[in-house]
Structure formats: C-alpha cells, structure tokens
Coordinates of C-alpha atoms in Angstrom, one line a residue:
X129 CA 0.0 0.0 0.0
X130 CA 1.5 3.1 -1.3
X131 CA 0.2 6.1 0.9
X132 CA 0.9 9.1 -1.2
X133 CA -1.7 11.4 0.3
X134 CA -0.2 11.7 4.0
X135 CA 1.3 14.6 5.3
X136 CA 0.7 18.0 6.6
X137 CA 0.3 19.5 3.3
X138 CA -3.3 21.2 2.7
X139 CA -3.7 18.7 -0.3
X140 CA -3.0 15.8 2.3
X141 CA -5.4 13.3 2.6
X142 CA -4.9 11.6 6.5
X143 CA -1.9 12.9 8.6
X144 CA 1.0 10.8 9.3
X145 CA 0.1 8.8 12.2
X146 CA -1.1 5.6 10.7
X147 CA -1.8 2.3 12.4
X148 CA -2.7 -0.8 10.2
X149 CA -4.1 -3.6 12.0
X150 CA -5.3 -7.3 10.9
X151 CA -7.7 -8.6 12.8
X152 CA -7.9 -12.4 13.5
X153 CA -11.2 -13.1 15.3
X154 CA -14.2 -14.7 14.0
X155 CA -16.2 -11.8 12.8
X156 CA -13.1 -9.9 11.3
X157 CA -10.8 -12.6 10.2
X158 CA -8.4 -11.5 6.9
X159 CA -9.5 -8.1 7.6
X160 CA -7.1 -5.2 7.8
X161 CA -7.8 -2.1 9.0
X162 CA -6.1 0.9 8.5
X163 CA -6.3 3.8 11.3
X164 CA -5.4 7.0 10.0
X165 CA -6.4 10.9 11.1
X166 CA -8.5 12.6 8.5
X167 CA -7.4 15.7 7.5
X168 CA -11.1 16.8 7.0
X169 CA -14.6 14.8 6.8
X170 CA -17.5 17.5 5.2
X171 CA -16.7 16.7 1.9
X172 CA -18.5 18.8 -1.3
X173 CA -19.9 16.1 -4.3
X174 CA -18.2 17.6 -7.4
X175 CA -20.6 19.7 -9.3
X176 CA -21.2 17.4 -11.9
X177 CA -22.4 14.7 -9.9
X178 CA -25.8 14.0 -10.5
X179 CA -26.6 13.4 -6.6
X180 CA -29.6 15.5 -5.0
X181 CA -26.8 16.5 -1.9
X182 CA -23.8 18.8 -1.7
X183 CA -21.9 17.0 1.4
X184 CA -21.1 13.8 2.1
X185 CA -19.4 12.6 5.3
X186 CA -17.7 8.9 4.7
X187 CA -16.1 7.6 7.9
X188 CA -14.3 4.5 6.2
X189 CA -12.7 3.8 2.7
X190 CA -13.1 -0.1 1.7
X191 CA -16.4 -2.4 2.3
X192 CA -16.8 -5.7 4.1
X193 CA -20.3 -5.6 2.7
X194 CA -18.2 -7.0 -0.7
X195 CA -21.0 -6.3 -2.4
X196 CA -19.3 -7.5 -6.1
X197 CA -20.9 -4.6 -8.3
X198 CA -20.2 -1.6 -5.6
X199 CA -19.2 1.5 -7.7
X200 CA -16.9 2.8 -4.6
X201 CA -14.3 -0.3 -6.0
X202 CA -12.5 2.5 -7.8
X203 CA -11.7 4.4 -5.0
X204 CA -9.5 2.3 -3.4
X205 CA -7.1 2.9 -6.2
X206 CA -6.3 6.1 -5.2
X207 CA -4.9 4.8 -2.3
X208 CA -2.8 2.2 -4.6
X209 CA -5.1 -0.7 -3.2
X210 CA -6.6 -3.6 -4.8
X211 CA -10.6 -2.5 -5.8
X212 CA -11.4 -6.7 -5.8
X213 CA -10.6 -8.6 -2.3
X214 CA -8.6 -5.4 -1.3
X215 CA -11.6 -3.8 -1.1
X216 CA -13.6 -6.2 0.5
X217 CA -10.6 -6.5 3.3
X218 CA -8.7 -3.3 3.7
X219 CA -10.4 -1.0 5.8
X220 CA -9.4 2.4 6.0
X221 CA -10.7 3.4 9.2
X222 CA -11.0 7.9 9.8
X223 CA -10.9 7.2 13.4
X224 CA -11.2 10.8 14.9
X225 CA -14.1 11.5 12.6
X226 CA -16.7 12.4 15.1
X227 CA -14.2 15.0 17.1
X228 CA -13.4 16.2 12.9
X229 CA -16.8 16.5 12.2
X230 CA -18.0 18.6 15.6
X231 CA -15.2 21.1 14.6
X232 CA -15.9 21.4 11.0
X233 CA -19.9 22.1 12.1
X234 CA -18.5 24.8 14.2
X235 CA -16.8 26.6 11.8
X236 CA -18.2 30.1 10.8
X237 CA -18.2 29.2 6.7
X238 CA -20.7 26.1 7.4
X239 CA -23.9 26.7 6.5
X240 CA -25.7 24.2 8.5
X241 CA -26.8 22.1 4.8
X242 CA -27.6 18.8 4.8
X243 CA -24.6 15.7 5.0
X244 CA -25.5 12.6 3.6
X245 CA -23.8 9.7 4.9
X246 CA -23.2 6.3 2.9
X247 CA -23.1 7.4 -0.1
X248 CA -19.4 6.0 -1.0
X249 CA -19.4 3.0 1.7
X250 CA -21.7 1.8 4.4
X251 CA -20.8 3.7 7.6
X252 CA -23.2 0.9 9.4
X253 CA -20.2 -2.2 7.9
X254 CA -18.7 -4.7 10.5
X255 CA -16.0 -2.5 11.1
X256 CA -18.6 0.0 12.9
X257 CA -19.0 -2.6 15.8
X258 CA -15.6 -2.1 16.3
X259 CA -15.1 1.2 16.0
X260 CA -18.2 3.0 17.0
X261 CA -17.6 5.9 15.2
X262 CA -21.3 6.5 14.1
X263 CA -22.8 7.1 18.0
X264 CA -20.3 10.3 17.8
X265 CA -21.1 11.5 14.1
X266 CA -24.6 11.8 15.2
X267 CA -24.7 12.7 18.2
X268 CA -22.3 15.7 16.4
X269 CA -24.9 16.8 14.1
X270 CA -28.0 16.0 16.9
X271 CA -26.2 18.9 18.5
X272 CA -26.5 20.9 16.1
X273 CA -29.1 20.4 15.1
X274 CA -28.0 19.9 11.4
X275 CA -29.8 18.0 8.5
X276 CA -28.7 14.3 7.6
X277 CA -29.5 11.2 5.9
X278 CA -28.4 7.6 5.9
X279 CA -28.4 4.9 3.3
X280 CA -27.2 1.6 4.6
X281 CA -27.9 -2.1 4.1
X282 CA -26.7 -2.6 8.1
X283 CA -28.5 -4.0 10.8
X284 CA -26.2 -2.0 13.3
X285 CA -27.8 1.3 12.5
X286 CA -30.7 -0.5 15.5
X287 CA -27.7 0.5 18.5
X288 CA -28.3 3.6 17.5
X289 CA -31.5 4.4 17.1
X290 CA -32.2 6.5 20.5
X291 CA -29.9 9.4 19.0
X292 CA -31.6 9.0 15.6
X293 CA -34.9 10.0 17.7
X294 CA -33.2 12.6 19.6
X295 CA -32.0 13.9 15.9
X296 CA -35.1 13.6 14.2
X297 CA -36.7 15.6 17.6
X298 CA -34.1 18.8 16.5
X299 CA -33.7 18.6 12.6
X300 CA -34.6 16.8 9.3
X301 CA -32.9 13.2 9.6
X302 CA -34.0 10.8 6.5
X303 CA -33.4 6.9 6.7
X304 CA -33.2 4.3 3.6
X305 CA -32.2 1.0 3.8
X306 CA -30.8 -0.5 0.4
X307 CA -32.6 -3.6 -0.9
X308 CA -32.8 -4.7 -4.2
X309 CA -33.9 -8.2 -4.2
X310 CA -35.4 -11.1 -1.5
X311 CA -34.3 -13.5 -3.6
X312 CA -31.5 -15.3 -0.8
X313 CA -29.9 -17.3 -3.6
X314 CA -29.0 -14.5 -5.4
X315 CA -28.0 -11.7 -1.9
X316 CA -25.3 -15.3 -0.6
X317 CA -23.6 -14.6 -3.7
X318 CA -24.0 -10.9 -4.8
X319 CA -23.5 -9.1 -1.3
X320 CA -22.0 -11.7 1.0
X321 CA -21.0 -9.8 3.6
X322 CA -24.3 -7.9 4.1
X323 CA -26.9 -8.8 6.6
X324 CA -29.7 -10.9 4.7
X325 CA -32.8 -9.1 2.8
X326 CA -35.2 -10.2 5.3
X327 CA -32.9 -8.3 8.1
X328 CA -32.5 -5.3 6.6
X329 CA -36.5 -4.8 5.8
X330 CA -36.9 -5.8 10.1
X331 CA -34.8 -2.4 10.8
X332 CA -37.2 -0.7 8.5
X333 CA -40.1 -2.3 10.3
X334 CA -38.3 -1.3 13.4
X335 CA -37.7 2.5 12.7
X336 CA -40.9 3.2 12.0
X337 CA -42.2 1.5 14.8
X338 CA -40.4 4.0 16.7
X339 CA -41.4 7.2 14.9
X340 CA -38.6 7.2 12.3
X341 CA -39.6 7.8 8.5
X342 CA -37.8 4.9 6.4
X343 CA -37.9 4.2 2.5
X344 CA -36.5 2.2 1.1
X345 CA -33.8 2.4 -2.5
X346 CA -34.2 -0.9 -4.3
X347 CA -31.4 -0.9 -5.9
X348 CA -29.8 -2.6 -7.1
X349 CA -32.1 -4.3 -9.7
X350 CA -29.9 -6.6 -11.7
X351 CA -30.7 -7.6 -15.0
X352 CA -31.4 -11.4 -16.0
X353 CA -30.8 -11.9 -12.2
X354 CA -33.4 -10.2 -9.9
X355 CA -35.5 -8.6 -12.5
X356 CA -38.3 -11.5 -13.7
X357 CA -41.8 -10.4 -12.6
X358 CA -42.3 -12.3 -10.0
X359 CA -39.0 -11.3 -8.5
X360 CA -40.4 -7.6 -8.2
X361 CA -43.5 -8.7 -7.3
X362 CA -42.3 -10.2 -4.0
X363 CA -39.3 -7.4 -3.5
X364 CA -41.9 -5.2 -3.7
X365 CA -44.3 -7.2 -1.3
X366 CA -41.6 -7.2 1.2
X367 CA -40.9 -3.8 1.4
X368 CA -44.7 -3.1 1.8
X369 CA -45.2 -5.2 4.7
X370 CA -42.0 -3.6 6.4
X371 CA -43.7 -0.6 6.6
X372 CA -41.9 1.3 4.1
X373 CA -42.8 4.9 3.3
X374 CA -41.1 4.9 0.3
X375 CA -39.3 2.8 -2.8
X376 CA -37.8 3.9 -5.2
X377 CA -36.1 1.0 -8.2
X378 CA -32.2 1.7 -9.4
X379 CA -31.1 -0.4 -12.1
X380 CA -27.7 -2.1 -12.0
X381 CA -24.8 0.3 -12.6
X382 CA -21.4 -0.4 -13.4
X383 CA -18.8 2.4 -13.4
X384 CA -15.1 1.3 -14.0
X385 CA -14.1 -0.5 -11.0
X386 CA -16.3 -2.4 -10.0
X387 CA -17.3 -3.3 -13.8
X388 CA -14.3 -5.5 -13.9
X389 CA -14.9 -7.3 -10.6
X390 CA -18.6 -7.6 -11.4
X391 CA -18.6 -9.1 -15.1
X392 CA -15.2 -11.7 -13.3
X393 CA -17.9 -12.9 -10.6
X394 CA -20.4 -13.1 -13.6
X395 CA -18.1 -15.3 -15.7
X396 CA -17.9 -17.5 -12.4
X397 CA -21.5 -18.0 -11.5
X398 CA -23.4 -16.9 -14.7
X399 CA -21.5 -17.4 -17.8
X400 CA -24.1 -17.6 -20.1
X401 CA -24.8 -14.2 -19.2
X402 CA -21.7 -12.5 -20.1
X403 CA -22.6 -12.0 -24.1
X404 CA -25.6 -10.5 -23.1
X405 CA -24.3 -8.2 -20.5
X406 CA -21.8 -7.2 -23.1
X407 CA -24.6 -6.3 -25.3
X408 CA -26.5 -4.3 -22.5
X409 CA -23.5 -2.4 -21.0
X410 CA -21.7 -1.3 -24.3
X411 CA -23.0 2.0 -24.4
X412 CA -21.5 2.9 -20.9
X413 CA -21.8 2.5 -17.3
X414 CA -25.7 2.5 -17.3
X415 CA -28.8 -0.3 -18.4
X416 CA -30.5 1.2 -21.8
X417 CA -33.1 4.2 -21.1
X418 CA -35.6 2.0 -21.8
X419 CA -34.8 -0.8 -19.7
X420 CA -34.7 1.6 -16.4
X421 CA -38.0 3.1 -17.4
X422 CA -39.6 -0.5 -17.7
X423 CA -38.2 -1.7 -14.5
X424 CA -39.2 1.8 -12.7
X425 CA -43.2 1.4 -14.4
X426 CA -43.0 -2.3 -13.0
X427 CA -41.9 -1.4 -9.8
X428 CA -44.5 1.5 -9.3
X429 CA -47.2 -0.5 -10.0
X430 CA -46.5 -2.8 -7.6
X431 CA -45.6 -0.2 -5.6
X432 CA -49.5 1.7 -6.2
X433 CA -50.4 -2.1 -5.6
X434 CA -49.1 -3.1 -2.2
X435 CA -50.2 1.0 -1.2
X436 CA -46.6 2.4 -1.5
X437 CA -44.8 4.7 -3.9
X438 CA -41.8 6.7 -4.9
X439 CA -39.9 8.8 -1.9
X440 CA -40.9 12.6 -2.6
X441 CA -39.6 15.6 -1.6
X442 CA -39.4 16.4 2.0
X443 CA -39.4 12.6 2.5
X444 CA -36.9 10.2 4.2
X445 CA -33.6 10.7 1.5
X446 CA -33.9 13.3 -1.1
X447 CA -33.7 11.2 -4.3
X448 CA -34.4 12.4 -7.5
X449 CA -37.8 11.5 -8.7
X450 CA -37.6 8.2 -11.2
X451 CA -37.7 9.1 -15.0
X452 CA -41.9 8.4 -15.9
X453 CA -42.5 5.6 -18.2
X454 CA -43.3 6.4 -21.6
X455 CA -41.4 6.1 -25.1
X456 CA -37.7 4.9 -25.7
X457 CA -36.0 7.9 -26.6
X458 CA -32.4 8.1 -27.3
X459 CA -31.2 11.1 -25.6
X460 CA -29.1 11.8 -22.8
X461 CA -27.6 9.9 -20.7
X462 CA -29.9 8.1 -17.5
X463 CA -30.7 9.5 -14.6
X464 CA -29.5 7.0 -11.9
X465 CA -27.9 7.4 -8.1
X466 CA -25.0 5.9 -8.0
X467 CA -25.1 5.2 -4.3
X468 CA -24.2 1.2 -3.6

C-alpha cells in the first residue's frame, strides 16, 4: 500500500500517524484495518455529480459488505489498493471522525446544509461494531441540530437508534435502507458480507415502529438476475409489509471499477450471461433508457399495488424523482444514483 496522500500538506489526505491492524477473530478474520487521522470529513460532491446533496461525510474507505458490483471499488485505487478482495478487506478506518466533524460544524463558513452519509461505503459495515464511530457523528450533528441522511444495508444502524430520535426531535434526519432483491440465492452470492434481505427490511419495520420515516432504494435491480416479474413482485411485497414509506427502483450500474470485478464474478457464476451483459452495457456504465423506465413502471405499480410509492420531496432521502414511463427515446444519458 503506497500512501501518497499523508502529510501535513493542505492537499493531504490523512496525517502521518497511521496504524494498520489485521484482525484475527471470528467476525473480522483476513480483515485489515487501517487507522489514519483525516485531514477533513465535510466533503462537497463535485458539481457534476448528478446526486440531489452537496456534502457527504464517509467515515471509512473499503467495504466488508463486498458487495461484487459496488461502484466505490475504484476508490481504493487512489490509495494504490486492490478495488477486488482489497476492497472487500482493507479497511481504511477515519478514526477521529466524530471530534473532525463537531469542529468542521462549528466553523463560521458552514452553513448548516444537509450531510448525507453512505453514499461511498456503508458507515453501518462490520467495522462499525468495532469502532463506534457512528454514535459520535450523530450525536455531532443532533447537537446541532444539522440535517442528515443515511443509506445503509446494516442491521447495526438499530444501536443507535435512540440518537436518531433525539436527531429527528431537532432537525430533518432521513433513513433508507438498500434492498434490491429477496431472492436469498441471489444476496449469498451478490453481497456476502451484508446482513440478509429479510434483516435489513426488520430495521425498517423497526424505525418506523419508533417514529422514524424509512424508505427504502431498491437498488440494485440486476438484469437477468433479480429482474423477472415475480422477482419484483415479492421485493416489492416485502418492502410493503416492512412498513416502508417509500421505494424507489435503481437499475444495476457499473462504473469502472467495480465493472471488472462484477462481469469476473459473472463469468464465475453466470456465464451464459456474459454475451448479453456485453450487449446491455456497451454503451457505458448505465442499463438502456428504456430498460430503467420498464423496471421503474414495474416497480410502481406494484408499488401503487401493495399502497406504497416513490420517496418525494421532504421525504426520508432526497432522491431524484424516477424518469416516468413512456417512449424509448435516445437522448441523454440516465438519470440514476449511483449510491451502492
């Protein structure tokens, strides 16, 4: 691991001080972490991202989630570390993230806007039980009183769920849990390290059970894999019963990155699939237009079905509304979150 960006410099990424740990227990066996002081954590999306937030706060670089199509693979290269297994198993770990972030929220240029929070990687991974550096981050912005949201596929977001209530008592939190697909077959091999489908929908079911608004992103939808009829049909029946206030479908994307990793697992598991993944994928890192407008009108009528819809504004995360259904048109390019 080549670490480039340390230093004192402005343009340094983490200061000099770093500790790299592997872990040999049970629950964190092969993985490495890597503790290193942030040099900042309110970071601005680039303008030409097409998310519907301006700041991001991402407590750890790397995944245990392993999710194989995870368009944060390509990060890791910055760092000179492997997007595949290296990603799954080295852990870059921000640990003085919370005192960072109660600084940075107290500095006269902050505005008090809204910080999303896994965006990049899940801040509610394995390595959270470890490091517990969520209980601070909120408890930061619950303090003052400053808007957030949280995508995650974690179970662990439950230990914290007193000072999400306090939050949501003192500012606009939103909650979404990412599931795109019930089918267990598919999650043991697509997202191994991630706590099953059936899980993740309980800490919906629990959230709002205790006054928090949760939706839920179903995403992602993969092609030829978790996208039959009936598959959406009962992702969508799930979500329902959870008590969801929201869904909202995202196709399968793959950037560069984690589009190598993804079409190697492919070749492993589904080969047959490769030629036509080949075929869907060649213009880009995005499905055809009009495959993410049928899968969004399939999904919303289930959706209208089972007495749920879209998220909307003012609602849970603030994600852009789904393109409607209608004619294939070959314009620009989709628009698509490119979150997990």
């Amino acid at each position: 691991m080549r670490w480039d960006n340390l230093g004192e410099s402005p343009s340094a990424l983490f200061g000099t001080d770093v500790v790299s740990r592997t872990i040999d227990t049970p629950e964190f066996r092969g993985i490495t972490f890597h503790e290193v002081r942030a040099r900042s954590i309110v970071n601005r999306v680039p303008g030409a991202s097409r998310m519907p937030f301006e700041w991001t706060v991402n407590p750890y670089r790397g995944c245990s989630h392993a999710c194989v199509y995870c368009f944060a693979r390509k990060t890791h290269s910055y760092l000179d570390l492997d997007t595949g297994l290296g990603f799954d198993s080295q852990i870059v770990v921000k640990v003085n993230a919370p005192d960072l972030l109660r600084r940075e929220l107290t500095a006269r240029r902050w505005r008090g806007e809204h910080i999303a929070m896994g965006t990049n990687v899940d801040c509610y991974q394995r390595a959270e039980g470890r490091y517990r550096l969520m209980p601070g981050i909120i408890g930061a912005l619950r303090d003052h009183a400053n808007p957030f949201s949280i995508l995650t596929k974690g179970t662990l977001i439950l230990r914290d769920l007193e000072l999400l209530r306090q939050a949501a008592e003192v500012t606009d939190v939103g909650i979404s849990v990412s599931v795109g697909f019930v089918d267990r077959e598919l999650w043991r091999t697509v997202e191994p390290g991630t706590p099953a489908p059936d899980r993740r929908l309980d800490v919906v079911r629990t959230l709002t059970a205790h006054g928090i608004p949760c939706g839920v992103l179903m995403a992602p939808v993969i092609p030829f894999l978790g996208d039959a009829p009936d598959q959406l049909r009962a992702t969508v029946r799930a979500i329902a019963e959870s008590g969801a206030g929201s869904v909202t479908p995202l196709v399968l994307h793959l950037r560069p990155g984690a589009r190598e990793w993804f079409m190697e697992w492919l070749g492993r598991h589904h080969p047959r699939l490769v030629p036509r993944y080949e075929r869907m994928y060649a213009g880009g890192s995005y499905a055809p237009k009009w495959y993410q407008r049928r899968i969004t009108r399939q999904v919303h009528e289930l959706a209208t079905e089972y007495g749920i819809g879209p998220a909307r504004s003012g609602e849970t995360r603030r994600l852009p509304p789904p393109e409607p259904a209608g004619r294939d048109e070959p314009t620009a390019g989709p628009t698509q979150l490119t979150l997990l």
